[in-house]
Amino acid sequence: MVERCRIRKLQLLAHQYMISSKIEFYISESLPEYFAPYQAERFRRLGYVSLCDNEKTGCKARELKSVYVDAVGQFLKLIFHQNHANKYNIYNQVALVAINIIGDPADFSDESNTASREKLIDHYLGHNSEDPALEGTYARRSDYISPLDDLAFDMYQDPEVAQIIRKLDERKREAVQKERYDYAKKLKQAIADLQKVGERLGRYEVEKRCAVEKEDYDLAKEKKQQMEQYRAEVYEQLELHSLLDAELMRRPLDLPLRPLARSGSPRHQKPTPSLPQLEERGTENQFAEPFLQEKPSSYSLTISPQHSAIDQLLPATDPHPKINAESLPYDERPLPAIRKHHGEAVVEPEMSDADISDARRGGLSGEPEPLTEKALREASSAIDVLGETLVAGAYSKTWSYREDALLALYKKLMEMPVGTPKEDLKNTLRASIFLIRRAIKDIVTSVFQASLKLLKMIITQYIPKHKLSKLETAHCVERTIPVLLTRTGDSSARLRVTAANFIQEMALFKEVKSLQIIPSYLVQPLKANSSVHLAMSQMGLLARLLKDLGTGSSGFTIDNVMKFSVSSLEHRVYEVRETAVRIILDMYRQHQASILEYLPPDDSNTRKNILYKTIFEGFAKIDGRPTDAEMRARRKAATEEAEKQKREEIKALQGQLAALKDIQAEVQEKESDAVKPKNQDIQGGKAAPAEALGIPDEHYLDNLCIFCGERSESFTEEGLDLHYWKHCLMLTRCDHCKQVVEISSLTEHLLTECDKKDGFGKCYRCSEAVFKEELPRHIKNKECNPAKPEKLANRCPLCHENFSPGEEAWKAHLMGPAGCTMNLRKTHILQKAPALQPGKSSAVAASGPSGSKAGSKIPTPKGGLSKSSSRTHARR
């Protein structure tokens, strides 16, 4: 630093990709002499900061690191540790974009007195200096750091507005000291408004620079005028409120982040404004003159107001005599190219039209410089045909001569007579293509466009006019198309678009279309290290020419287009992959099934790749088939509809059950009043069964299985569950989902309700459920017993026999001794007990209507009775 300081805050703005993993800070009172090793201990280590590797932002952002310290010294040393590795930092470099040191002079006694006085006042007022609520609230505190000194302030503010804000902030502090609080309040509001103004002007500046990079000079001019108009309006408002005077309107010389210079530096020497110096350094002085600053009378040059927006971006420097660049450090030497550029930019408006024309044509000589030995050897064949003067113009370092040489060649070819010998015509064409190939690589837009104009004329006019063969057309295309494709990857958007449009236009020339040369170049695989613009342009050209030419006798085939497109799906650039998907879909519209053999199978693993999922869903839309999303939506709607119907059905069954219970209660109440029991007249005998006497019992359904009609005292709620699960002859367990279902509805369960229902199909002969894998063989063998219509006979899914129709017939078949032989539950019971007890059999016979339990499900370990069983009970 320029003097011994107490450092309060350090700020580092890291580079976007040349990032050190760690930076250490050391401070010293004096500069060590490194040749004396024992003195190296004079530097005291303050600590270190770690920097982010910036991978999350793709190395497109910069990290601002702020560190609060309290250290005294004059020399600050930073040690950069190993860099973070990334694909941009190929040379393992480290860098900082900016460093900001905030502090105060260490030997400033008035400040310490002021601080002591403020501490005494705080003590009597009862304020605690460590209270975080009061931190930074008073600008005169010894540890106060103004936000205007922060590096972030200069990063987002317009430089000129930032200096005005700083000046107004100084006035505000002076007003507070003088207790002019109304004026301080006015200045505070002006500073807040100006900060928004500075940020807005900063955005305009960024937009203007982006427009210049894209060579959109109309937009850049519009942004420049917008900045000037907005700046003028703001300054006018400040003047109306007497907040801006001539002193603030001058561009300050001490812009932030300028390197410190000693008093003896040539930068601070006062200029001697003599005429020779003005001629020598006039262009630099013109740009360095502050915007809206009053100029001394000795200066005869004036600044055009058109340059004001540019002037705002350049630091103000004083004019000084010429400095020997060799005497300065390497990093401090001025760049001659920049001085030259500035000179052209400023002097050009002073020229007349004639002078501009002369400058454009190369100055005083009027002729291009002679060819070098290398150029003579390289262009010897072209010189023999076209002459050294024209070729020298095409090789000139001045772009205007290069353009003139192409225009002269254009004129020469147009004026060649029809009777010229074929050999001369061919030699002239090949020499012209040699110069065109060189001009296509030119970075100047006008030269590039002149080369395209000449090439188009040769293909569409020169060759047909002189009736040259297709070999000459093929020579023109094959020599120029690789270079043109390279230009489609240019950094300039205008050149990229121009080159791509010309290739598309040339491919449609009738002389070129039949050769089928350009399509073969467009379907060559993309190189892994090719530029993003080149890959995007090639994909865009392929997509456009496919629509124009198709795949029939055009050079494009299904094979080469699909192989190229499928390989492009793996490209690192999203736009390239997206265009490849679009090309594949367009090919499918034309060729349908022929495209599928170039793609992986359409299965769940393939659809994990979002690109292939998009492609296959696009195929479905083209075919008119529902996509996966649409099928899911339909299945969801069908499921919701089925659930809705199920709820409505359950509600209706519950209503019927409630009505039946009400009717039964009324009947029992009436009959109980009319009939009196006569059991007391019978002595020593058993009471007649209630069923035989026709006496209804209000507990009739208790301890009763509603399926087989068996009654038992053990049939509690848990006992019935066990009975349904293991013993009831009318029920069985599904081998596939383990649900308990009625045997009569087992086939319907397997086809519509079972978890494995998708694996079953229905035989049209026997009407039973058969595994789909076995169904073709089952039908072919015709070994099954044909089923009869449901009105004529029931069909047992266990023994596959037909028997008499009706509900009672099911009981006789499944429970009777002469019935179903495949009912394993019946076989098991017969082995344990030879026959049913008479009471139970009578209970079975008198089971009658069991509708009172119609809608109930049988609880089972797997969740109860199936839906088909519930519907059967409801019918009963």
Coordinates of C-alpha atoms in Angstrom, one line a residue, residues 57-344:
T57 CA -22.3 -23.0 -12.8
G58 CA -20.3 -24.6 -15.6
C59 CA -17.5 -22.1 -15.1
K60 CA -19.7 -19.2 -16.2
A61 CA -19.9 -17.3 -12.9
R62 CA -17.3 -15.6 -10.7
E63 CA -17.0 -16.0 -7.0
L64 CA -16.7 -12.9 -4.8
K65 CA -15.0 -13.6 -1.5
S66 CA -15.0 -11.1 1.4
V67 CA -12.9 -11.5 4.5
Y68 CA -13.0 -9.3 7.6
V69 CA -9.6 -8.8 9.2
D70 CA -7.9 -6.4 11.6
A71 CA -4.2 -6.2 10.7
V72 CA -1.7 -3.4 10.4
G73 CA 1.0 -3.3 7.8
Q74 CA 2.2 -1.9 4.4
F75 CA 2.8 -5.0 2.4
L76 CA 0.2 -7.7 1.7
K77 CA 1.3 -11.0 0.2
L78 CA -1.1 -13.6 -1.4
I79 CA -0.1 -17.2 -2.0
F80 CA -2.1 -19.1 -4.6
H81 CA -2.3 -22.9 -4.2
Q82 CA -3.0 -25.5 -6.8
N83 CA -5.8 -24.7 -9.3
H84 CA -9.1 -26.5 -9.5
A85 CA -9.0 -28.8 -12.6
N86 CA -11.6 -28.2 -15.3
K87 CA -11.8 -28.5 -19.1
Y88 CA -11.2 -24.8 -19.8
N89 CA -8.1 -24.4 -17.7
I90 CA -5.8 -26.6 -19.9
Y91 CA -2.6 -25.0 -18.7
N92 CA -3.4 -25.2 -14.9
Q93 CA -3.3 -21.4 -14.4
V94 CA -4.6 -19.3 -11.5
A95 CA -6.0 -15.8 -11.7
L96 CA -7.9 -13.1 -9.9
V97 CA -10.2 -10.6 -11.7
A98 CA -10.1 -8.0 -8.9
I99 CA -8.8 -7.5 -5.4
N100 CA -10.1 -4.8 -3.1
I101 CA -8.4 -3.8 0.2
I102 CA -10.5 -1.7 2.6
G103 CA -8.9 0.0 5.5
D104 CA -7.6 3.3 7.1
P105 CA -4.2 4.9 7.5
A106 CA -2.7 3.4 10.6
D107 CA -1.0 6.7 11.8
F108 CA -4.1 8.9 12.0
S109 CA -4.4 10.3 15.4
D110 CA -7.6 12.4 14.8
E111 CA -9.5 9.2 14.0
S112 CA -8.5 7.6 17.4
N113 CA -9.6 10.8 19.2
T114 CA -12.9 10.7 17.3
A115 CA -13.4 7.1 18.2
S116 CA -12.7 7.7 21.9
R117 CA -15.1 10.6 21.9
E118 CA -17.8 8.4 20.3
K119 CA -17.2 5.6 22.8
L120 CA -17.6 8.1 25.6
I121 CA -20.9 9.4 24.2
D122 CA -22.2 5.8 23.7
H123 CA -21.2 5.0 27.3
Y124 CA -23.3 7.9 28.7
L125 CA -26.2 7.1 26.4
G126 CA -26.2 3.5 27.5
H127 CA -25.4 2.1 24.0
N128 CA -23.5 -1.1 23.7
S129 CA -20.9 -1.0 20.9
E130 CA -21.2 -4.7 20.4
D131 CA -24.9 -4.6 19.9
P132 CA -25.5 -6.1 16.4
A133 CA -28.7 -4.0 15.9
L134 CA -26.5 -0.9 15.9
E135 CA -23.8 -2.4 13.6
G136 CA -23.0 -0.1 10.7
T137 CA -25.6 2.4 11.6
Y138 CA -23.3 5.3 12.1
A139 CA -20.7 6.2 9.5
R140 CA -18.2 7.8 11.9
R141 CA -17.5 4.6 13.8
S142 CA -13.9 3.5 13.6
D143 CA -14.9 0.1 12.2
Y144 CA -17.5 1.4 9.8
I145 CA -17.1 0.2 6.2
S146 CA -19.1 2.1 3.6
P147 CA -21.1 -0.1 1.2
L148 CA -19.8 2.2 -1.6
D149 CA -16.3 0.8 -1.0
D150 CA -17.5 -2.7 -1.6
L151 CA -16.3 -4.4 -4.8
A152 CA -19.9 -5.5 -5.5
F153 CA -20.9 -1.9 -5.8
D154 CA -18.5 -1.3 -8.7
M155 CA -19.4 -4.6 -10.4
Y156 CA -23.0 -3.7 -11.0
Q157 CA -22.9 0.1 -11.3
D158 CA -22.2 2.4 -14.2
P159 CA -18.7 3.9 -13.5
E160 CA -19.8 7.5 -14.0
V161 CA -22.9 7.2 -11.8
A162 CA -20.8 5.4 -9.2
Q163 CA -18.5 8.4 -8.9
I164 CA -21.4 10.7 -8.6
I165 CA -22.9 8.5 -5.8
R166 CA -19.6 8.7 -3.9
K167 CA -19.5 12.5 -4.2
L168 CA -23.1 12.8 -3.0
D169 CA -22.3 10.4 -0.1
E170 CA -19.4 12.7 1.0
R171 CA -21.8 15.6 0.9
K172 CA -24.3 13.7 2.9
R173 CA -21.7 13.0 5.7
E174 CA -20.7 16.7 5.7
A175 CA -24.3 17.7 6.0
V176 CA -24.8 15.4 8.9
Q177 CA -21.7 16.9 10.6
K178 CA -23.2 20.4 10.1
E179 CA -26.6 19.1 11.2
R180 CA -28.3 20.0 7.9
Y181 CA -30.6 17.0 8.2
D182 CA -33.1 18.1 5.6
Y183 CA -30.4 18.3 3.0
A184 CA -28.9 15.0 4.2
K185 CA -32.3 13.3 3.8
K186 CA -32.5 14.8 0.3
L187 CA -29.1 13.4 -0.6
K188 CA -29.9 10.0 0.9
Q189 CA -33.0 9.7 -1.4
A190 CA -30.9 10.9 -4.4
I191 CA -28.3 8.2 -3.7
A192 CA -30.9 5.5 -3.5
D193 CA -32.4 6.5 -6.8
L194 CA -29.0 6.9 -8.4
Q195 CA -28.1 3.3 -7.4
K196 CA -31.1 2.0 -9.4
V197 CA -30.1 4.3 -12.3
G198 CA -26.5 3.0 -12.2
E199 CA -27.7 -0.6 -12.3
R200 CA -30.0 0.1 -15.2
L201 CA -27.2 1.8 -17.1
G202 CA -25.0 -1.2 -16.4
R203 CA -27.5 -3.5 -17.9
Y204 CA -27.8 -1.3 -21.0
E205 CA -24.0 -1.4 -21.3
V206 CA -24.0 -5.2 -21.1
E207 CA -26.7 -5.4 -23.7
K208 CA -24.8 -3.1 -26.0
R209 CA -21.6 -5.1 -25.7
C210 CA -23.5 -8.3 -26.5
A211 CA -25.0 -6.6 -29.6
V212 CA -21.5 -5.6 -30.7
E213 CA -20.2 -9.2 -30.3
K214 CA -23.1 -10.4 -32.4
E215 CA -22.3 -7.6 -34.9
D216 CA -25.8 -6.3 -34.5
Y217 CA -24.7 -2.6 -34.8
D218 CA -28.3 -1.3 -35.1
L219 CA -29.1 -2.7 -31.7
A220 CA -25.8 -1.4 -30.3
K221 CA -26.6 2.1 -31.6
E222 CA -30.1 1.9 -30.1
K223 CA -28.7 0.9 -26.7
K224 CA -26.1 3.6 -26.9
Q225 CA -28.8 6.3 -27.6
Q226 CA -31.0 4.8 -24.9
M227 CA -28.2 5.1 -22.4
E228 CA -27.5 8.7 -23.4
Q229 CA -31.1 9.7 -23.2
Y230 CA -31.7 8.0 -19.9
R231 CA -28.5 9.5 -18.4
A232 CA -29.5 13.0 -19.6
E233 CA -33.0 12.7 -18.1
V234 CA -31.5 11.6 -14.7
Y235 CA -29.0 14.4 -14.7
E236 CA -31.7 17.0 -15.6
Q237 CA -33.8 15.8 -12.6
L238 CA -30.8 16.1 -10.3
E239 CA -30.1 19.6 -11.5
L240 CA -33.7 20.6 -10.9
H241 CA -33.2 19.6 -7.2
S242 CA -29.8 21.4 -7.1
L243 CA -28.1 18.1 -6.3
L244 CA -25.8 18.1 -9.4
D245 CA -23.4 20.8 -10.4
A246 CA -20.6 21.2 -12.9
E247 CA -18.1 19.6 -10.6
L248 CA -20.1 16.3 -10.4
M249 CA -20.8 16.4 -14.1
R250 CA -17.1 16.1 -14.9
R251 CA -15.8 12.6 -15.3
P252 CA -13.5 12.0 -12.4
L253 CA -10.0 11.0 -13.1
D254 CA -9.7 8.5 -10.2
L255 CA -11.8 5.7 -11.5
P256 CA -11.8 2.6 -9.2
L257 CA -9.4 -0.3 -9.6
R258 CA -6.7 1.7 -11.3
P259 CA -3.1 0.7 -10.3
L260 CA -1.3 3.0 -8.0
A261 CA 1.3 5.3 -9.5
R262 CA 4.1 7.1 -7.7
S263 CA 4.5 10.9 -7.9
G264 CA 7.4 10.5 -10.2
S265 CA 5.5 8.4 -12.7
P266 CA 5.2 9.7 -16.2
R267 CA 1.4 9.3 -15.8
H268 CA 1.3 12.3 -13.5
Q269 CA 3.6 14.6 -15.6
K270 CA 1.7 17.6 -16.9
P271 CA 1.3 17.8 -20.7
T272 CA 3.0 20.4 -22.9
P273 CA 0.2 21.1 -25.3
S274 CA 2.2 21.9 -28.4
L275 CA 1.0 21.2 -31.9
P276 CA 3.4 18.3 -32.8
Q277 CA 2.3 16.4 -29.7
L278 CA -1.4 16.9 -30.7
E279 CA -0.6 15.4 -34.0
E280 CA 1.3 12.5 -32.5
R281 CA -1.1 11.6 -29.7
G282 CA -4.2 13.3 -30.8
T283 CA -6.3 10.2 -31.1
E284 CA -5.4 9.0 -27.6
N285 CA -6.1 12.4 -26.1
Q286 CA -9.4 12.5 -27.9
F287 CA -10.6 9.3 -26.3
A288 CA -9.1 10.1 -23.0
E289 CA -10.9 13.4 -22.6
P290 CA -13.5 13.2 -19.9
F291 CA -17.1 13.3 -21.0
L292 CA -18.8 16.7 -20.5
Q293 CA -15.5 18.1 -19.1
E294 CA -14.5 21.6 -19.8
K295 CA -11.5 21.7 -22.2
P296 CA -8.5 24.0 -22.1
S297 CA -8.4 26.7 -24.7
S298 CA -5.0 25.4 -26.0
Y299 CA -6.8 22.3 -27.4
S300 CA -8.0 22.7 -30.9
L301 CA -9.5 19.2 -31.3
T302 CA -13.2 18.6 -30.3
I303 CA -14.9 15.4 -29.4
S304 CA -17.9 14.4 -31.4
P305 CA -20.9 13.9 -29.2
Q306 CA -21.5 10.6 -31.0
H307 CA -18.7 9.0 -29.0
S308 CA -20.0 9.8 -25.6
A309 CA -21.2 6.3 -24.8
I310 CA -17.9 4.8 -25.8
D311 CA -16.0 7.5 -23.8
Q312 CA -17.9 6.5 -20.7
L313 CA -16.3 3.1 -20.8
L314 CA -12.7 4.3 -21.1
P315 CA -10.5 5.4 -18.2
A316 CA -9.5 9.0 -18.3
T317 CA -5.8 9.5 -18.7
D318 CA -3.7 12.7 -19.0
P319 CA -1.8 13.4 -22.2
H320 CA 1.9 12.9 -21.8
P321 CA 5.0 12.7 -24.0
K322 CA 5.8 9.4 -25.7
I323 CA 7.1 6.8 -23.2
N324 CA 9.7 4.2 -24.1
A325 CA 7.7 0.9 -23.7
E326 CA 10.8 -1.1 -23.1
S327 CA 11.4 0.7 -19.9
L328 CA 8.0 -0.3 -18.4
P329 CA 7.2 -3.7 -16.9
Y330 CA 5.8 -6.2 -19.4
D331 CA 2.3 -6.1 -18.0
E332 CA 2.3 -2.2 -18.0
R333 CA 3.3 -1.8 -21.7
P334 CA 0.6 -0.2 -23.9
L335 CA -0.8 -2.2 -26.8
P336 CA 0.0 -0.7 -30.2
A337 CA -3.0 -2.5 -31.8
I338 CA -5.4 -0.7 -29.3
R339 CA -3.9 2.7 -30.0
K340 CA -4.2 2.1 -33.7
H341 CA -7.8 1.0 -33.4
H342 CA -8.6 4.0 -31.3
G343 CA -6.9 6.3 -33.8
E344 CA -9.0 4.9 -36.7

